Amino acid sequence: MKKELLIEHGKKIVVVLVGAILNAFAMNYFLKPANVYSSGFSGAAQLLSNIFNQYTPLHLSMGLLLLILNIPVAILGWLKVGKLFTLYSFVSVVLMSVFLEIIPVHKASGDILLYAVFGGVLTAIGVGITLKFGASTGGLDIIAMVLSRMKDKPVGIYYFALNAVIIVTAGYLYGWDKALYTLVSLYASTRVIDAIHTRHQKLTVMIITKIPTEMKKAIHAKLVRGITLIPAKGAFSNEDREMLMIVITRYELYEMEHIIKEVDPNAFTNVVQTTAVYGFFRKD
C-alpha cells in the first residue's frame, strides 16, 4: 500500500513538473515576446511585471510576482480546501516561478497571431494535465474552489472579471491589438483545457458495480460526499447490481477515477455535467 502511495505521489510530482515547464515555456517563448497576456494569476503577474519595469524604478520579474500573488492564496487553500491539493498546487507555482527565471525569453520574429494561439495551447496543456492528475496551477483555481464551496454558485464570473481587467489594462497601456490577441490566446487555452479535463464545476458520477459496499467504503474513506444507492439489473445478463450516484466537484474527479479503478476496474461509470444542486451539498 505504501509503495502504491509513493508511486501515486511520484506521478503527481512528475505531472506538476511537466505542467510547470510547459507553462513557463509557453510564457517565455510565445506570450511574453508577443506582448500577449495569459489568463488568471499568470496574466496578472505578467502585466504587473511590465507595469513595474516600465513605469516605476522597481524591476520585478514575473516569476517573483507570481510567487508573491500565490502565497496568500495558498494559505487560504490550506485552511479551506485541502492540505494535499494546496501543497501540490503551490509546488506547481514555485516550479513555474523558477522555470520562468531559467528559460530565456525568446525574441518574437513571426506572426503574433501564431504566437498567441500556440502560447495559449501550450499553457492549456500544462494546466489541463495538472488538473487531470488532481492538482492545480494555483491562483484562481484555489479561489474558485473556496468561492464555490462558500456560495455554491458558478465561478465563471470571477474568472471573467480578472481576465477582463487584464485585457482592458493591457489594451489601454500597450494597444488594443494586444488585447485582441490576448482574447484569441484565452479562447484557445479554454478550449484545450475543456478537452483535456472538464469545464464543469460540478459533476454527477454514476457507478454500476457488483461490489457496492466496498466501493462505498472506499469513496467515504477519501471523499466526504453523500452517496445514493439505486438498485439496478443488467438487461442482457439479468444480474442484480447496484448503482452509486454521487455529486463531486471537478477537482475531485481524479481521486474518484482512482478509487473506482482500485476497487472495481470492471465497474461501469458514467460522469455527466451537473448544472445545479438543490438541497444539501457539502461546502467546507
CSV table of N, CA and C in Angstrom, one decimal, residues 161-225:
chain,number,residue,atom,x,y,z
A,161,ALA,N,-14.0,38.3,-14.6
A,161,ALA,CA,-13.7,39.6,-14.1
A,161,ALA,C,-12.2,39.9,-14.1
A,162,LEU,N,-11.4,38.9,-13.6
A,162,LEU,CA,-10.0,39.1,-13.6
A,162,LEU,C,-9.4,39.2,-15.0
A,163,ASN,N,-9.8,38.3,-15.8
A,163,ASN,CA,-9.3,38.3,-17.2
A,163,ASN,C,-9.7,39.6,-17.9
A,164,ALA,N,-10.9,40.1,-17.6
A,164,ALA,CA,-11.4,41.3,-18.2
A,164,ALA,C,-10.5,42.5,-17.8
A,165,VAL,N,-10.1,42.5,-16.5
A,165,VAL,CA,-9.2,43.6,-16.0
A,165,VAL,C,-7.9,43.5,-16.7
A,166,ILE,N,-7.3,42.3,-16.9
A,166,ILE,CA,-6.1,42.1,-17.6
A,166,ILE,C,-6.1,42.6,-19.0
A,167,ILE,N,-7.2,42.2,-19.7
A,167,ILE,CA,-7.3,42.6,-21.2
A,167,ILE,C,-7.5,44.1,-21.3
A,168,VAL,N,-8.4,44.7,-20.5
A,168,VAL,CA,-8.6,46.1,-20.7
A,168,VAL,C,-7.4,46.9,-20.3
A,169,THR,N,-6.7,46.6,-19.2
A,169,THR,CA,-5.5,47.3,-18.8
A,169,THR,C,-4.4,47.1,-19.9
A,170,ALA,N,-4.2,45.9,-20.4
A,170,ALA,CA,-3.2,45.7,-21.4
A,170,ALA,C,-3.5,46.5,-22.7
A,171,GLY,N,-4.8,46.5,-23.1
A,171,GLY,CA,-5.2,47.3,-24.2
A,171,GLY,C,-5.0,48.7,-24.1
A,172,TYR,N,-5.3,49.3,-22.9
A,172,TYR,CA,-5.1,50.7,-22.6
A,172,TYR,C,-3.7,51.1,-22.6
A,173,LEU,N,-2.8,50.3,-22.0
A,173,LEU,CA,-1.4,50.6,-21.9
A,173,LEU,C,-0.6,50.3,-23.1
A,174,TYR,N,-0.9,49.2,-23.8
A,174,TYR,CA,0.0,48.7,-24.8
A,174,TYR,C,-0.6,48.6,-26.2
A,175,GLY,N,-1.9,49.0,-26.3
A,175,GLY,CA,-2.5,48.9,-27.6
A,175,GLY,C,-3.6,47.9,-27.7
A,176,TRP,N,-4.7,48.2,-28.3
A,176,TRP,CA,-5.9,47.3,-28.3
A,176,TRP,C,-5.7,46.1,-29.2
A,177,ASP,N,-4.7,46.2,-30.1
A,177,ASP,CA,-4.4,45.0,-30.9
A,177,ASP,C,-3.9,43.8,-30.0
A,178,LYS,N,-3.1,44.2,-28.9
A,178,LYS,CA,-2.6,43.2,-28.0
A,178,LYS,C,-3.7,42.6,-27.2
A,179,ALA,N,-4.7,43.5,-26.8
A,179,ALA,CA,-5.8,42.9,-26.1
A,179,ALA,C,-6.6,41.9,-26.9
A,180,LEU,N,-6.7,42.2,-28.2
A,180,LEU,CA,-7.5,41.3,-29.1
A,180,LEU,C,-6.7,40.0,-29.2
A,181,TYR,N,-5.4,40.0,-29.4
A,181,TYR,CA,-4.6,38.8,-29.5
A,181,TYR,C,-4.7,38.0,-28.2
A,182,THR,N,-4.7,38.7,-27.0
A,182,THR,CA,-4.9,38.1,-25.8
A,182,THR,C,-6.2,37.3,-25.7
A,183,LEU,N,-7.3,37.9,-26.2
A,183,LEU,CA,-8.6,37.2,-26.3
A,183,LEU,C,-8.5,35.9,-27.1
A,184,VAL,N,-7.7,36.0,-28.2
A,184,VAL,CA,-7.6,34.8,-29.1
A,184,VAL,C,-6.8,33.7,-28.3
A,185,SER,N,-5.8,34.1,-27.6
A,185,SER,CA,-5.0,33.2,-26.8
A,185,SER,C,-5.8,32.5,-25.7
A,186,LEU,N,-6.7,33.4,-25.0
A,186,LEU,CA,-7.5,32.9,-23.9
A,186,LEU,C,-8.6,31.9,-24.4
A,187,TYR,N,-9.1,32.2,-25.6
A,187,TYR,CA,-10.1,31.3,-26.2
A,187,TYR,C,-9.5,29.9,-26.5
A,188,ALA,N,-8.3,30.0,-27.1
A,188,ALA,CA,-7.6,28.7,-27.5
A,188,ALA,C,-7.3,27.9,-26.2
A,189,SER,N,-6.8,28.6,-25.2
A,189,SER,CA,-6.4,27.8,-24.0
A,189,SER,C,-7.7,27.2,-23.3
A,190,THR,N,-8.8,28.0,-23.3
A,190,THR,CA,-10.0,27.5,-22.7
A,190,THR,C,-10.5,26.2,-23.4
A,191,ARG,N,-10.5,26.2,-24.7
A,191,ARG,CA,-11.0,25.1,-25.5
A,191,ARG,C,-10.1,23.9,-25.2
A,192,VAL,N,-8.8,24.0,-25.1
A,192,VAL,CA,-7.9,22.9,-24.9
A,192,VAL,C,-8.1,22.3,-23.5
A,193,ILE,N,-8.2,23.2,-22.5
A,193,ILE,CA,-8.4,22.8,-21.1
A,193,ILE,C,-9.7,22.0,-21.0
A,194,ASP,N,-10.7,22.5,-21.7
A,194,ASP,CA,-12.0,21.7,-21.6
A,194,ASP,C,-11.9,20.3,-22.3
A,195,ALA,N,-11.0,20.2,-23.3
A,195,ALA,CA,-10.9,18.9,-24.0
A,195,ALA,C,-10.0,18.0,-23.1
A,196,ILE,N,-9.0,18.5,-22.4
A,196,ILE,CA,-8.2,17.6,-21.6
A,196,ILE,C,-8.8,17.2,-20.3
A,197,HIS,N,-9.5,18.2,-19.6
A,197,HIS,CA,-10.0,17.9,-18.3
A,197,HIS,C,-11.6,18.0,-18.4
A,198,THR,N,-12.1,19.1,-17.8
A,198,THR,CA,-13.6,19.3,-18.0
A,198,THR,C,-13.9,20.8,-17.6
A,199,ARG,N,-14.9,21.3,-18.3
A,199,ARG,CA,-15.2,22.7,-18.0
A,199,ARG,C,-16.2,22.9,-16.9
A,200,HIS,N,-16.8,21.8,-16.4
A,200,HIS,CA,-17.9,21.8,-15.5
A,200,HIS,C,-17.4,21.9,-14.1
A,201,GLN,N,-18.0,22.7,-13.2
A,201,GLN,CA,-17.6,22.9,-11.8
A,201,GLN,C,-18.1,21.7,-11.0
A,202,LYS,N,-19.3,21.2,-11.3
A,202,LYS,CA,-19.8,20.0,-10.6
A,202,LYS,C,-20.2,18.9,-11.5
A,203,LEU,N,-20.0,17.7,-11.1
A,203,LEU,CA,-20.2,16.5,-11.9
A,203,LEU,C,-21.0,15.5,-11.1
A,204,THR,N,-21.8,14.8,-11.8
A,204,THR,CA,-22.5,13.6,-11.2
A,204,THR,C,-21.9,12.4,-11.7
A,205,VAL,N,-21.5,11.5,-10.8
A,205,VAL,CA,-20.8,10.2,-11.1
A,205,VAL,C,-21.8,9.1,-10.8
A,206,MET,N,-22.1,8.3,-11.8
A,206,MET,CA,-23.0,7.1,-11.6
A,206,MET,C,-22.1,5.8,-11.8
A,207,ILE,N,-22.0,5.0,-10.8
A,207,ILE,CA,-21.2,3.8,-10.8
A,207,ILE,C,-22.0,2.6,-10.7
A,208,ILE,N,-22.0,1.7,-11.6
A,208,ILE,CA,-22.7,0.4,-11.5
A,208,ILE,C,-21.7,-0.6,-11.3
A,209,THR,N,-21.8,-1.3,-10.1
A,209,THR,CA,-20.8,-2.3,-9.7
A,209,THR,C,-21.5,-3.4,-9.0
A,210,LYS,N,-20.8,-4.6,-8.9
A,210,LYS,CA,-21.2,-5.8,-8.2
A,210,LYS,C,-20.8,-5.7,-6.8
A,211,ILE,N,-19.9,-4.8,-6.4
A,211,ILE,CA,-19.5,-4.7,-5.0
A,211,ILE,C,-19.7,-3.3,-4.5
A,212,PRO,N,-21.0,-3.0,-4.3
A,212,PRO,CA,-21.3,-1.6,-3.9
A,212,PRO,C,-20.8,-1.3,-2.4
A,213,THR,N,-20.8,-2.2,-1.6
A,213,THR,CA,-20.4,-2.0,-0.2
A,213,THR,C,-18.9,-1.6,-0.1
A,214,GLU,N,-18.0,-2.3,-0.8
A,214,GLU,CA,-16.6,-2.0,-0.9
A,214,GLU,C,-16.4,-0.6,-1.5
A,215,MET,N,-17.1,-0.4,-2.6
A,215,MET,CA,-17.0,0.9,-3.3
A,215,MET,C,-17.4,2.1,-2.4
A,216,LYS,N,-18.5,1.9,-1.7
A,216,LYS,CA,-19.0,3.0,-0.8
A,216,LYS,C,-18.0,3.3,0.3
A,217,LYS,N,-17.4,2.2,0.9
A,217,LYS,CA,-16.4,2.4,1.9
A,217,LYS,C,-15.2,3.1,1.4
A,218,ALA,N,-14.7,2.8,0.2
A,218,ALA,CA,-13.5,3.4,-0.4
A,218,ALA,C,-13.7,4.8,-0.7
A,219,ILE,N,-14.9,5.2,-1.2
A,219,ILE,CA,-15.2,6.6,-1.5
A,219,ILE,C,-15.3,7.4,-0.2
A,220,HIS,N,-16.0,6.9,0.8
A,220,HIS,CA,-16.1,7.6,2.0
A,220,HIS,C,-14.8,7.8,2.7
A,221,ALA,N,-13.9,6.9,2.5
A,221,ALA,CA,-12.5,7.0,3.1
A,221,ALA,C,-11.7,8.1,2.5
A,222,LYS,N,-12.0,8.5,1.3
A,222,LYS,CA,-11.2,9.5,0.6
A,222,LYS,C,-12.0,10.8,0.4
A,223,LEU,N,-13.3,10.7,0.2
A,223,LEU,CA,-14.1,11.9,-0.1
A,223,LEU,C,-15.3,12.0,0.8
A,224,VAL,N,-15.5,13.2,1.3
A,224,VAL,CA,-16.7,13.5,2.2
A,224,VAL,C,-17.9,13.9,1.4
A,225,ARG,N,-18.5,12.9,0.7
A,225,ARG,CA,-19.6,13.2,-0.2
A,225,ARG,C,-20.7,12.2,0.1
